[in-house]
């Protein structure tokens, strides 16, 4: 394969679209600019098809210049992926914005791996095949960004997966990763598959990942609290540390600083989980009181965060006196929260219905095997 390639495809809205890729993609872009193509969406290039003769002339110039420069030109049998993404997005529930992404240089594709939250065919393709371009579909209300890519080595179909929510950070290897799906190259069936199969699985994975992050944060705090003798006084009945903590127990003060940093994970991810909990509909209706205390602690913690973000200054002792009771409340009632959050997980998507078996190909009185 040449070190620079130009892929030509067609958009019903903007005409012929050209995409420059390869290790020397810049040389392909220069040829496109020199032959009358204009830079457009996501780093693509296009030439209007309003004047058919002018379009043919521009394409002829492009092919001659590319060949002279050792650049490979290929026409895709697929329509422009930006059009495909927009057609699917219009049929999905909610408001979705689309954007074309060009991974012109092969190494750029590797940048997807830490944040691509998808197992299955899409993850394999990103690791093992060449995906020079794709499209994203983003629902800002739900913080969901889907990745739509052409299926490598196939003439039909797209791969659909997702990026992790920004607050999750790098997720490569996460056990909660939702599996990508293959959709037909028709907007209706593709949107239906995403709506009925992929998004429910994705939402369940987000829910489970949030639970894991909250549980891990509380577990880290509890393990250090249990491991150090000088911190045992922090877990009294009222959960309030000594008033002279900063001067008499520097190790405890450092622990409280670390505990608050870990607790910010709880502040960020627990509210949406709490909102889904329905203790009265669970096997543990007695958890309602504990969940109320946890919600109140989160409100106070958010007030502390808001004050700090607006420039409020708290001494270490003041911050510890305000924050530790909130953390202690969550440590005390963590088991109630975790079982309620797990019980509130979105239901998994139903398994796809299997097609009926084909009719028997042979007459009933005819043996299935012949000598």
mmCIF file of C-alpha atoms in Angstrom:
data_model
loop_
_atom_site.group_PDB
_atom_site.id
_atom_site.type_symbol
_atom_site.label_atom_id
_atom_site.label_comp_id
_atom_site.label_asym_id
_atom_site.label_seq_id
_atom_site.Cartn_x
_atom_site.Cartn_y
_atom_site.Cartn_z
ATOM 1 C CA UNK A 1 0.000 0.000 0.000
ATOM 2 C CA UNK A 2 1.225 3.488 -0.848
ATOM 3 C CA UNK A 3 2.319 5.809 1.952
ATOM 4 C CA UNK A 4 -0.458 8.211 0.937
ATOM 5 C CA UNK A 5 -3.965 7.324 -0.180
ATOM 6 C CA UNK A 6 -7.038 9.228 -1.279
ATOM 7 C CA UNK A 7 -10.432 7.589 -0.822
ATOM 8 C CA UNK A 8 -13.304 8.978 -2.867
ATOM 9 C CA UNK A 9 -16.894 8.628 -1.711
ATOM 10 C CA UNK A 10 -20.146 10.429 -2.374
ATOM 11 C CA UNK A 11 -22.371 12.611 -0.212
ATOM 12 C CA UNK A 12 -25.852 13.528 -1.320
ATOM 13 C CA UNK A 13 -25.398 16.938 0.347
ATOM 14 C CA UNK A 14 -21.945 18.041 -0.752
ATOM 15 C CA UNK A 15 -21.033 15.887 -3.730
ATOM 16 C CA UNK A 16 -17.781 13.987 -4.142
ATOM 17 C CA UNK A 17 -15.842 13.652 -0.873
ATOM 18 C CA UNK A 18 -12.117 12.847 -0.719
ATOM 19 C CA UNK A 19 -10.303 11.614 2.372
ATOM 20 C CA UNK A 20 -6.505 11.716 2.572
ATOM 21 C CA UNK A 21 -4.805 9.055 4.697
ATOM 22 C CA UNK A 22 -1.483 7.299 5.146
ATOM 23 C CA UNK A 23 1.887 8.055 6.692
ATOM 24 C CA UNK A 24 2.376 10.853 4.164
ATOM 25 C CA UNK A 25 -1.225 12.041 4.160
ATOM 26 C CA UNK A 26 -0.037 15.672 3.934
ATOM 27 C CA UNK A 27 1.148 15.089 0.359
ATOM 28 C CA UNK A 28 -2.311 13.768 -0.526
ATOM 29 C CA UNK A 29 -3.911 16.846 1.019
ATOM 30 C CA UNK A 30 -1.648 19.103 -1.067
ATOM 31 C CA UNK A 31 -2.706 17.321 -4.246
ATOM 32 C CA UNK A 32 -6.370 17.685 -3.292
ATOM 33 C CA UNK A 33 -5.983 21.408 -2.659
ATOM 34 C CA UNK A 34 -4.066 21.883 -5.906
ATOM 35 C CA UNK A 35 -6.725 20.147 -8.004
ATOM 36 C CA UNK A 36 -9.734 22.152 -6.850
ATOM 37 C CA UNK A 37 -10.927 20.241 -3.772
ATOM 38 C CA UNK A 38 -11.938 22.307 -0.753
ATOM 39 C CA UNK A 39 -11.379 21.351 2.874
ATOM 40 C CA UNK A 40 -14.587 20.555 4.728
ATOM 41 C CA UNK A 41 -16.123 18.518 7.530
ATOM 42 C CA UNK A 42 -13.692 16.800 9.869
ATOM 43 C CA UNK A 43 -10.706 17.290 7.568
ATOM 44 C CA UNK A 44 -12.373 15.817 4.485
ATOM 45 C CA UNK A 45 -12.142 17.461 1.070
ATOM 46 C CA UNK A 46 -14.936 17.867 -1.426
ATOM 47 C CA UNK A 47 -15.843 19.129 -4.851
ATOM 48 C CA UNK A 48 -19.381 20.156 -5.670
ATOM 49 C CA UNK A 49 -21.319 18.097 -8.200
ATOM 50 C CA UNK A 50 -23.465 21.050 -9.244
ATOM 51 C CA UNK A 51 -21.491 21.240 -12.490
ATOM 52 C CA UNK A 52 -21.037 17.680 -13.715
ATOM 53 C CA UNK A 53 -18.443 18.600 -16.320
ATOM 54 C CA UNK A 54 -16.389 20.560 -13.783
ATOM 55 C CA UNK A 55 -16.569 17.649 -11.360
ATOM 56 C CA UNK A 56 -15.291 15.182 -13.973
ATOM 57 C CA UNK A 57 -12.486 17.553 -14.845
ATOM 58 C CA UNK A 58 -11.492 17.956 -11.194
ATOM 59 C CA UNK A 59 -11.462 14.178 -10.701
ATOM 60 C CA UNK A 60 -9.339 13.705 -13.833
ATOM 61 C CA UNK A 61 -6.847 16.300 -12.586
ATOM 62 C CA UNK A 62 -6.778 14.618 -9.207
ATOM 63 C CA UNK A 63 -6.048 11.178 -10.648
ATOM 64 C CA UNK A 64 -3.254 12.505 -12.897
ATOM 65 C CA UNK A 65 -1.612 14.507 -10.102
ATOM 66 C CA UNK A 66 -1.935 11.674 -7.601
ATOM 67 C CA UNK A 67 -0.357 9.143 -9.933
ATOM 68 C CA UNK A 68 2.493 11.531 -10.684
ATOM 69 C CA UNK A 69 3.093 11.865 -6.935
ATOM 70 C CA UNK A 70 2.817 8.137 -6.171
ATOM 71 C CA UNK A 71 -0.464 8.573 -4.306
ATOM 72 C CA UNK A 72 -3.046 5.810 -4.475
ATOM 73 C CA UNK A 73 -6.619 6.819 -5.373
ATOM 74 C CA UNK A 74 -9.543 4.463 -4.682
ATOM 75 C CA UNK A 75 -13.301 4.901 -5.006
ATOM 76 C CA UNK A 76 -15.347 3.545 -2.115
ATOM 77 C CA UNK A 77 -18.533 1.618 -2.828
ATOM 78 C CA UNK A 78 -20.034 3.060 0.339
ATOM 79 C CA UNK A 79 -21.707 6.413 0.789
ATOM 80 C CA UNK A 80 -20.053 9.136 2.843
ATOM 81 C CA UNK A 81 -19.968 8.052 6.481
ATOM 82 C CA UNK A 82 -21.083 11.499 7.624
ATOM 83 C CA UNK A 83 -24.374 11.008 5.759
ATOM 84 C CA UNK A 84 -24.800 7.539 7.282
ATOM 85 C CA UNK A 85 -24.224 8.883 10.792
ATOM 86 C CA UNK A 86 -26.704 11.736 10.356
ATOM 87 C CA UNK A 87 -29.393 9.449 8.941
ATOM 88 C CA UNK A 88 -29.036 7.086 11.912
ATOM 89 C CA UNK A 89 -28.887 9.917 14.453
ATOM 90 C CA UNK A 90 -32.191 11.353 13.271
ATOM 91 C CA UNK A 91 -33.902 8.073 14.158
ATOM 92 C CA UNK A 92 -32.381 7.598 17.620
ATOM 93 C CA UNK A 93 -34.258 8.716 20.760
ATOM 94 C CA UNK A 94 -33.114 12.122 21.986
ATOM 95 C CA UNK A 95 -30.893 14.724 20.361
ATOM 96 C CA UNK A 96 -27.701 13.448 18.751
ATOM 97 C CA UNK A 97 -24.915 15.489 17.162
ATOM 98 C CA UNK A 98 -22.666 13.864 14.568
ATOM 99 C CA UNK A 99 -19.079 14.490 13.595
ATOM 100 C CA UNK A 100 -16.720 12.873 11.112
ATOM 101 C CA UNK A 101 -13.320 11.845 12.465
ATOM 102 C CA UNK A 102 -10.314 11.239 10.208
ATOM 103 C CA UNK A 103 -7.472 9.072 11.519
ATOM 104 C CA UNK A 104 -5.219 10.074 8.646
ATOM 105 C CA UNK A 105 -1.938 8.798 10.076
ATOM 106 C CA UNK A 106 -2.092 5.141 11.157
ATOM 107 C CA UNK A 107 -0.810 5.917 14.668
ATOM 108 C CA UNK A 108 -3.730 8.249 15.295
ATOM 109 C CA UNK A 109 -6.003 5.241 15.349
ATOM 110 C CA UNK A 110 -4.131 3.948 18.392
ATOM 111 C CA UNK A 111 -5.233 7.019 20.330
ATOM 112 C CA UNK A 112 -8.734 5.538 20.406
ATOM 113 C CA UNK A 113 -7.763 2.529 22.496
ATOM 114 C CA UNK A 114 -7.584 4.006 26.018
ATOM 115 C CA UNK A 115 -11.017 5.625 25.705
ATOM 116 C CA UNK A 116 -12.889 3.286 23.380
ATOM 117 C CA UNK A 117 -15.300 1.449 25.652
ATOM 118 C CA UNK A 118 -16.126 -1.461 23.398
ATOM 119 C CA UNK A 119 -15.275 -5.122 23.201
ATOM 120 C CA UNK A 120 -15.969 -7.475 20.311
ATOM 121 C CA UNK A 121 -15.573 -6.704 16.622
ATOM 122 C CA UNK A 122 -14.998 -2.971 16.968
ATOM 123 C CA UNK A 123 -12.214 -3.337 19.512
ATOM 124 C CA UNK A 124 -10.590 -6.030 17.380
ATOM 125 C CA UNK A 125 -10.825 -3.857 14.275
ATOM 126 C CA UNK A 126 -9.255 -0.841 15.993
ATOM 127 C CA UNK A 127 -6.376 -3.005 17.213
ATOM 128 C CA UNK A 128 -5.795 -5.181 14.173
ATOM 129 C CA UNK A 129 -7.245 -3.481 11.066
ATOM 130 C CA UNK A 130 -7.000 -0.075 9.433
ATOM 131 C CA UNK A 131 -9.863 2.296 10.163
ATOM 132 C CA UNK A 132 -8.939 5.542 8.387
ATOM 133 C CA UNK A 133 -12.124 7.371 9.307
ATOM 134 C CA UNK A 134 -15.300 7.019 11.365
ATOM 135 C CA UNK A 135 -18.126 9.137 12.753
ATOM 136 C CA UNK A 136 -19.278 9.938 16.268
ATOM 137 C CA UNK A 137 -22.857 10.374 17.449
ATOM 138 C CA UNK A 138 -23.084 12.324 20.706
ATOM 139 C CA UNK A 139 -26.042 12.775 23.043
ATOM 140 C CA UNK A 140 -24.914 15.512 25.422
ATOM 141 C CA UNK A 141 -27.917 15.078 27.708
ATOM 142 C CA UNK A 142 -26.856 11.528 28.577
ATOM 143 C CA UNK A 143 -23.097 11.987 28.087
ATOM 144 C CA UNK A 144 -23.115 9.219 25.475
ATOM 145 C CA UNK A 145 -20.791 9.188 22.460
ATOM 146 C CA UNK A 146 -21.131 6.364 19.951
ATOM 147 C CA UNK A 147 -18.515 5.464 17.358
ATOM 148 C CA UNK A 148 -19.731 4.373 13.916
ATOM 149 C CA UNK A 149 -17.125 2.733 11.684
ATOM 150 C CA UNK A 150 -17.264 0.850 8.408
ATOM 151 C CA UNK A 151 -16.806 -2.851 8.932
ATOM 152 C CA UNK A 152 -13.308 -3.759 7.696
ATOM 153 C CA UNK A 153 -13.062 -6.389 4.957
ATOM 154 C CA UNK A 154 -16.833 -6.296 4.400
ATOM 155 C CA UNK A 155 -18.783 -4.449 1.743
ATOM 156 C CA UNK A 156 -21.804 -3.982 3.997
ATOM 157 C CA UNK A 157 -22.506 -3.100 7.588
ATOM 158 C CA UNK A 158 -21.146 -0.811 10.253
ATOM 159 C CA UNK A 159 -19.589 -1.415 13.652
ATOM 160 C CA UNK A 160 -21.105 0.507 16.566
ATOM 161 C CA UNK A 161 -19.498 0.970 19.957
ATOM 162 C CA UNK A 162 -18.990 3.807 22.395
ATOM 163 C CA UNK A 163 -16.430 5.958 24.100
ATOM 164 C CA UNK A 164 -16.486 5.897 27.876
ATOM 165 C CA UNK A 165 -18.015 8.893 29.653
ATOM 166 C CA UNK A 166 -15.299 11.454 30.307
ATOM 167 C CA UNK A 167 -15.470 10.964 34.071
ATOM 168 C CA UNK A 168 -14.452 7.313 33.691
ATOM 169 C CA UNK A 169 -10.992 8.198 32.365
ATOM 170 C CA UNK A 170 -9.079 5.451 30.576
ATOM 171 C CA UNK A 171 -11.067 2.235 30.387
ATOM 172 C CA UNK A 172 -8.917 -0.141 28.351
ATOM 173 C CA UNK A 173 -9.414 -3.569 29.921
ATOM 174 C CA UNK A 174 -12.459 -2.588 31.988
ATOM 175 C CA UNK A 175 -14.539 -5.723 32.735
ATOM 176 C CA UNK A 176 -17.792 -3.765 32.395
ATOM 177 C CA UNK A 177 -17.058 -2.818 28.780
ATOM 178 C CA UNK A 178 -20.175 -3.167 26.587
ATOM 179 C CA UNK A 179 -19.851 -5.277 23.485
ATOM 180 C CA UNK A 180 -20.009 -3.574 20.093
ATOM 181 C CA UNK A 181 -22.642 -4.563 17.555
ATOM 182 C CA UNK A 182 -22.819 -4.889 13.778
ATOM 183 C CA UNK A 183 -25.649 -2.966 12.112
ATOM 184 C CA UNK A 184 -27.037 -2.972 8.606
ATOM 185 C CA UNK A 185 -26.179 -0.090 6.258
ATOM 186 C CA UNK A 186 -29.824 1.053 6.342
ATOM 187 C CA UNK A 187 -30.733 3.882 8.743
ATOM 188 C CA UNK A 188 -33.971 2.341 10.055
ATOM 189 C CA UNK A 189 -32.674 -1.122 10.993
ATOM 190 C CA UNK A 190 -29.398 0.371 12.242
ATOM 191 C CA UNK A 191 -31.165 2.852 14.536
ATOM 192 C CA UNK A 192 -33.506 0.122 15.762
ATOM 193 C CA UNK A 193 -30.604 -2.166 16.662
ATOM 194 C CA UNK A 194 -28.820 0.641 18.491
ATOM 195 C CA UNK A 195 -31.971 1.656 20.368
ATOM 196 C CA UNK A 196 -33.200 -1.795 21.311
ATOM 197 C CA UNK A 197 -29.951 -3.703 21.761
ATOM 198 C CA UNK A 198 -26.917 -1.516 22.146
ATOM 199 C CA UNK A 199 -28.062 1.451 24.257
ATOM 200 C CA UNK A 200 -29.710 -0.696 26.985
ATOM 201 C CA UNK A 201 -26.519 -2.755 27.287
ATOM 202 C CA UNK A 202 -24.440 0.426 27.345
ATOM 203 C CA UNK A 203 -26.602 2.005 30.067
ATOM 204 C CA UNK A 204 -26.340 -1.114 32.193
ATOM 205 C CA UNK A 205 -22.557 -1.094 31.779
ATOM 206 C CA UNK A 206 -22.409 2.576 32.821
ATOM 207 C CA UNK A 207 -24.482 1.771 35.906
ATOM 208 C CA UNK A 208 -22.262 -1.149 36.893
ATOM 209 C CA UNK A 209 -19.081 0.828 36.257
ATOM 210 C CA UNK A 210 -20.337 3.639 38.514
ATOM 211 C CA UNK A 211 -21.091 1.150 41.286
ATOM 212 C CA UNK A 212 -17.596 -0.292 40.973
ATOM 213 C CA UNK A 213 -15.966 3.142 41.123
ATOM 214 C CA UNK A 214 -17.950 4.124 44.233
ATOM 215 C CA UNK A 215 -17.250 0.792 45.925
ATOM 216 C CA UNK A 216 -13.534 1.002 45.157
ATOM 217 C CA UNK A 217 -13.263 4.559 46.490
ATOM 218 C CA UNK A 218 -15.009 3.679 49.750
ATOM 219 C CA UNK A 219 -12.974 0.486 49.996
ATOM 220 C CA UNK A 220 -9.698 2.394 49.749
ATOM 221 C CA UNK A 221 -10.772 4.795 52.470
ATOM 222 C CA UNK A 222 -11.941 2.000 54.757
ATOM 223 C CA UNK A 223 -8.835 -0.134 54.241
ATOM 224 C CA UNK A 224 -6.513 2.697 55.271
ATOM 225 C CA UNK A 225 -8.736 3.620 58.204
ATOM 226 C CA UNK A 226 -8.690 0.028 59.445
ATOM 227 C CA UNK A 227 -4.951 -0.402 58.913
ATOM 228 C CA UNK A 228 -3.633 2.498 61.011
ATOM 229 C CA UNK A 229 -3.864 2.662 64.783
ATOM 230 C CA UNK A 230 -3.653 6.466 64.902
ATOM 231 C CA UNK A 231 -6.799 6.736 62.787
ATOM 232 C CA UNK A 232 -9.095 4.564 64.855
ATOM 233 C CA UNK A 233 -10.432 7.542 66.774
ATOM 234 C CA UNK A 234 -11.932 8.897 63.564
ATOM 235 C CA UNK A 235 -14.632 6.250 63.385
ATOM 236 C CA UNK A 236 -16.519 7.095 66.551
ATOM 237 C CA UNK A 237 -20.269 7.105 66.900
ATOM 238 C CA UNK A 238 -20.653 10.640 65.601
ATOM 239 C CA UNK A 239 -17.994 10.275 62.917
ATOM 240 C CA UNK A 240 -16.392 13.604 63.883
ATOM 241 C CA UNK A 241 -12.604 13.838 64.164
ATOM 242 C CA UNK A 242 -10.963 15.505 67.181
ATOM 243 C CA UNK A 243 -11.009 19.315 67.113
ATOM 244 C CA UNK A 244 -7.196 19.541 67.356
ATOM 245 C CA UNK A 245 -6.647 16.992 64.615
ATOM 246 C CA UNK A 246 -4.339 19.180 62.530
ATOM 247 C CA UNK A 247 -1.853 19.823 65.338
ATOM 248 C CA UNK A 248 -1.951 16.545 67.229
ATOM 249 C CA UNK A 249 -2.350 14.007 64.473
ATOM 250 C CA UNK A 250 -0.580 15.014 61.260
ATOM 251 C CA UNK A 251 -0.845 11.477 59.905
ATOM 252 C CA UNK A 252 -4.600 11.550 60.448
ATOM 253 C CA UNK A 253 -4.807 14.935 58.728
ATOM 254 C CA UNK A 254 -2.992 13.563 55.680
ATOM 255 C CA UNK A 255 -5.368 10.606 55.676
ATOM 256 C CA UNK A 256 -8.399 12.894 55.704
ATOM 257 C CA UNK A 257 -7.018 14.794 52.728
ATOM 258 C CA UNK A 258 -6.597 11.534 50.820
ATOM 259 C CA UNK A 259 -10.015 10.347 51.949
ATOM 260 C CA UNK A 260 -11.637 13.499 50.574
ATOM 261 C CA UNK A 261 -9.914 13.083 47.220
ATOM 262 C CA UNK A 262 -11.207 9.519 47.014
ATOM 263 C CA UNK A 263 -14.641 10.612 48.203
ATOM 264 C CA UNK A 264 -14.938 12.985 45.254
ATOM 265 C CA UNK A 265 -15.480 9.861 43.137
ATOM 266 C CA UNK A 266 -18.515 9.105 45.291
ATOM 267 C CA UNK A 267 -19.734 12.710 45.000
ATOM 268 C CA UNK A 268 -19.526 12.492 41.221
ATOM 269 C CA UNK A 269 -20.967 9.032 40.538
ATOM 270 C CA UNK A 270 -23.293 8.194 43.419
ATOM 271 C CA UNK A 271 -26.088 10.755 42.829
ATOM 272 C CA UNK A 272 -27.376 9.157 39.631
ATOM 273 C CA UNK A 273 -27.211 5.742 41.299
ATOM 274 C CA UNK A 274 -29.114 6.968 44.349
ATOM 275 C CA UNK A 275 -31.755 8.501 42.131
ATOM 276 C CA UNK A 276 -32.481 5.087 40.640
ATOM 277 C CA UNK A 277 -32.776 3.290 43.974
ATOM 278 C CA UNK A 278 -36.276 2.221 45.005
ATOM 279 C CA UNK A 279 -35.875 0.613 48.439
ATOM 280 C CA UNK A 280 -39.619 0.092 48.935
ATOM 281 C CA UNK A 281 -39.686 -2.050 45.810
ATOM 282 C CA UNK A 282 -36.603 -4.032 46.875
ATOM 283 C CA UNK A 283 -36.172 -6.896 49.345
ATOM 284 C CA UNK A 284 -34.680 -4.332 51.798
ATOM 285 C CA UNK A 285 -37.252 -1.553 52.328
ATOM 286 C CA UNK A 286 -35.544 -0.752 55.641
ATOM 287 C CA UNK A 287 -32.685 0.814 53.632
ATOM 288 C CA UNK A 288 -34.803 3.901 52.898
ATOM 289 C CA UNK A 289 -33.611 5.703 56.019
ATOM 290 C CA UNK A 290 -29.954 4.981 55.252
ATOM 291 C CA UNK A 291 -30.342 6.178 51.674
ATOM 292 C CA UNK A 292 -31.850 9.414 52.967
ATOM 293 C CA UNK A 293 -28.772 10.007 55.122
ATOM 294 C CA UNK A 294 -26.486 9.244 52.192
ATOM 295 C CA UNK A 295 -28.350 11.685 49.952
ATOM 296 C CA UNK A 296 -28.113 14.422 52.599
ATOM 297 C CA UNK A 297 -24.372 13.791 52.934
ATOM 298 C CA UNK A 298 -23.944 14.106 49.178
ATOM 299 C CA UNK A 299 -25.780 17.436 49.142
ATOM 300 C CA UNK A 300 -23.463 18.806 51.795
ATOM 301 C CA UNK A 301 -20.404 17.435 50.000
ATOM 302 C CA UNK A 302 -21.532 19.113 46.795
ATOM 303 C CA UNK A 303 -21.900 22.408 48.679
ATOM 304 C CA UNK A 304 -18.311 22.077 49.875
ATOM 305 C CA UNK A 305 -17.172 21.410 46.297
ATOM 306 C CA UNK A 306 -19.133 24.391 45.000
ATOM 307 C CA UNK A 307 -17.662 26.666 47.642
ATOM 308 C CA UNK A 308 -14.130 25.532 46.883
ATOM 309 C CA UNK A 309 -14.705 25.969 43.151
ATOM 310 C CA UNK A 310 -15.833 29.548 43.695
ATOM 311 C CA UNK A 311 -12.692 30.447 45.630
ATOM 312 C CA UNK A 312 -13.785 29.892 49.212
ATOM 313 C CA UNK A 313 -10.869 29.285 51.563
ATOM 314 C CA UNK A 314 -11.090 26.681 54.308
ATOM 315 C CA UNK A 315 -8.378 25.816 56.770
ATOM 316 C CA UNK A 316 -7.386 22.171 56.912
ATOM 317 C CA UNK A 317 -9.147 21.732 60.238
ATOM 318 C CA UNK A 318 -12.332 23.354 58.950
ATOM 319 C CA UNK A 319 -12.320 21.198 55.860
ATOM 320 C CA UNK A 320 -11.726 18.037 57.888
ATOM 321 C CA UNK A 321 -14.461 18.910 60.379
ATOM 322 C CA UNK A 322 -16.952 19.409 57.566
ATOM 323 C CA UNK A 323 -15.957 16.593 55.254
ATOM 324 C CA UNK A 324 -15.219 13.657 57.531
ATOM 325 C CA UNK A 325 -18.772 13.210 58.912
ATOM 326 C CA UNK A 326 -19.979 12.924 55.323
ATOM 327 C CA UNK A 327 -17.376 10.302 54.490
ATOM 328 C CA UNK A 328 -18.101 8.436 57.718
ATOM 329 C CA UNK A 329 -21.805 8.358 56.870
ATOM 330 C CA UNK A 330 -21.028 6.710 53.543
ATOM 331 C CA UNK A 331 -18.674 4.213 55.152
ATOM 332 C CA UNK A 332 -21.360 3.329 57.693
ATOM 333 C CA UNK A 333 -24.135 2.770 55.165
ATOM 334 C CA UNK A 334 -22.154 1.578 52.155
ATOM 335 C CA UNK A 335 -23.573 -1.932 52.222
ATOM 336 C CA UNK A 336 -27.139 -0.630 52.072
ATOM 337 C CA UNK A 337 -26.250 1.635 49.188
ATOM 338 C CA UNK A 338 -24.425 -1.019 47.186
ATOM 339 C CA UNK A 339 -27.165 -3.615 47.401
ATOM 340 C CA UNK A 340 -29.806 -1.047 46.492
ATOM 341 C CA UNK A 341 -27.748 0.273 43.569
ATOM 342 C CA UNK A 342 -27.187 -3.235 42.244
ATOM 343 C CA UNK A 343 -30.891 -3.985 42.548
ATOM 344 C CA UNK A 344 -31.632 -0.798 40.584
ATOM 345 C CA UNK A 345 -29.463 -1.736 37.596
ATOM 346 C CA UNK A 346 -31.244 -1.288 34.246
ATOM 347 C CA UNK A 347 -32.629 -4.520 32.877
ATOM 348 C CA UNK A 348 -30.439 -6.207 30.256
ATOM 349 C CA UNK A 349 -31.715 -6.015 26.678
ATOM 350 C CA UNK A 350 -33.807 -8.995 25.598
ATOM 351 C CA UNK A 351 -32.035 -11.652 23.607
ATOM 352 C CA UNK A 352 -32.688 -11.334 19.878
ATOM 353 C CA UNK A 353 -35.358 -13.701 18.637
ATOM 354 C CA UNK A 354 -33.975 -16.607 16.688
ATOM 355 C CA UNK A 355 -35.368 -17.101 13.167
ATOM 356 C CA UNK A 356 -37.567 -20.162 12.684
ATOM 357 C CA UNK A 357 -35.763 -23.240 11.345
ATOM 358 C CA UNK A 358 -35.885 -23.647 7.577
ATOM 359 C CA UNK A 359 -38.451 -26.105 6.210
ATOM 360 C CA UNK A 360 -37.261 -29.647 5.600
ATOM 361 C CA UNK A 361 -35.743 -29.769 2.148
ATOM 362 C CA UNK A 362 -36.664 -33.394 1.468
ATOM 363 C CA UNK A 363 -40.052 -35.109 1.158
ATOM 364 C CA UNK A 364 -41.172 -36.773 4.362
ATOM 365 C CA UNK A 365 -40.927 -40.300 2.908
ATOM 366 C CA UNK A 366 -37.497 -39.765 1.381
ATOM 367 C CA UNK A 367 -34.429 -40.833 3.382
ATOM 368 C CA UNK A 368 -32.124 -38.026 4.436
ATOM 369 C CA UNK A 369 -29.030 -39.804 3.100
ATOM 370 C CA UNK A 370 -28.420 -41.575 -0.124
ATOM 371 C CA UNK A 371 -25.803 -44.130 -0.946
#
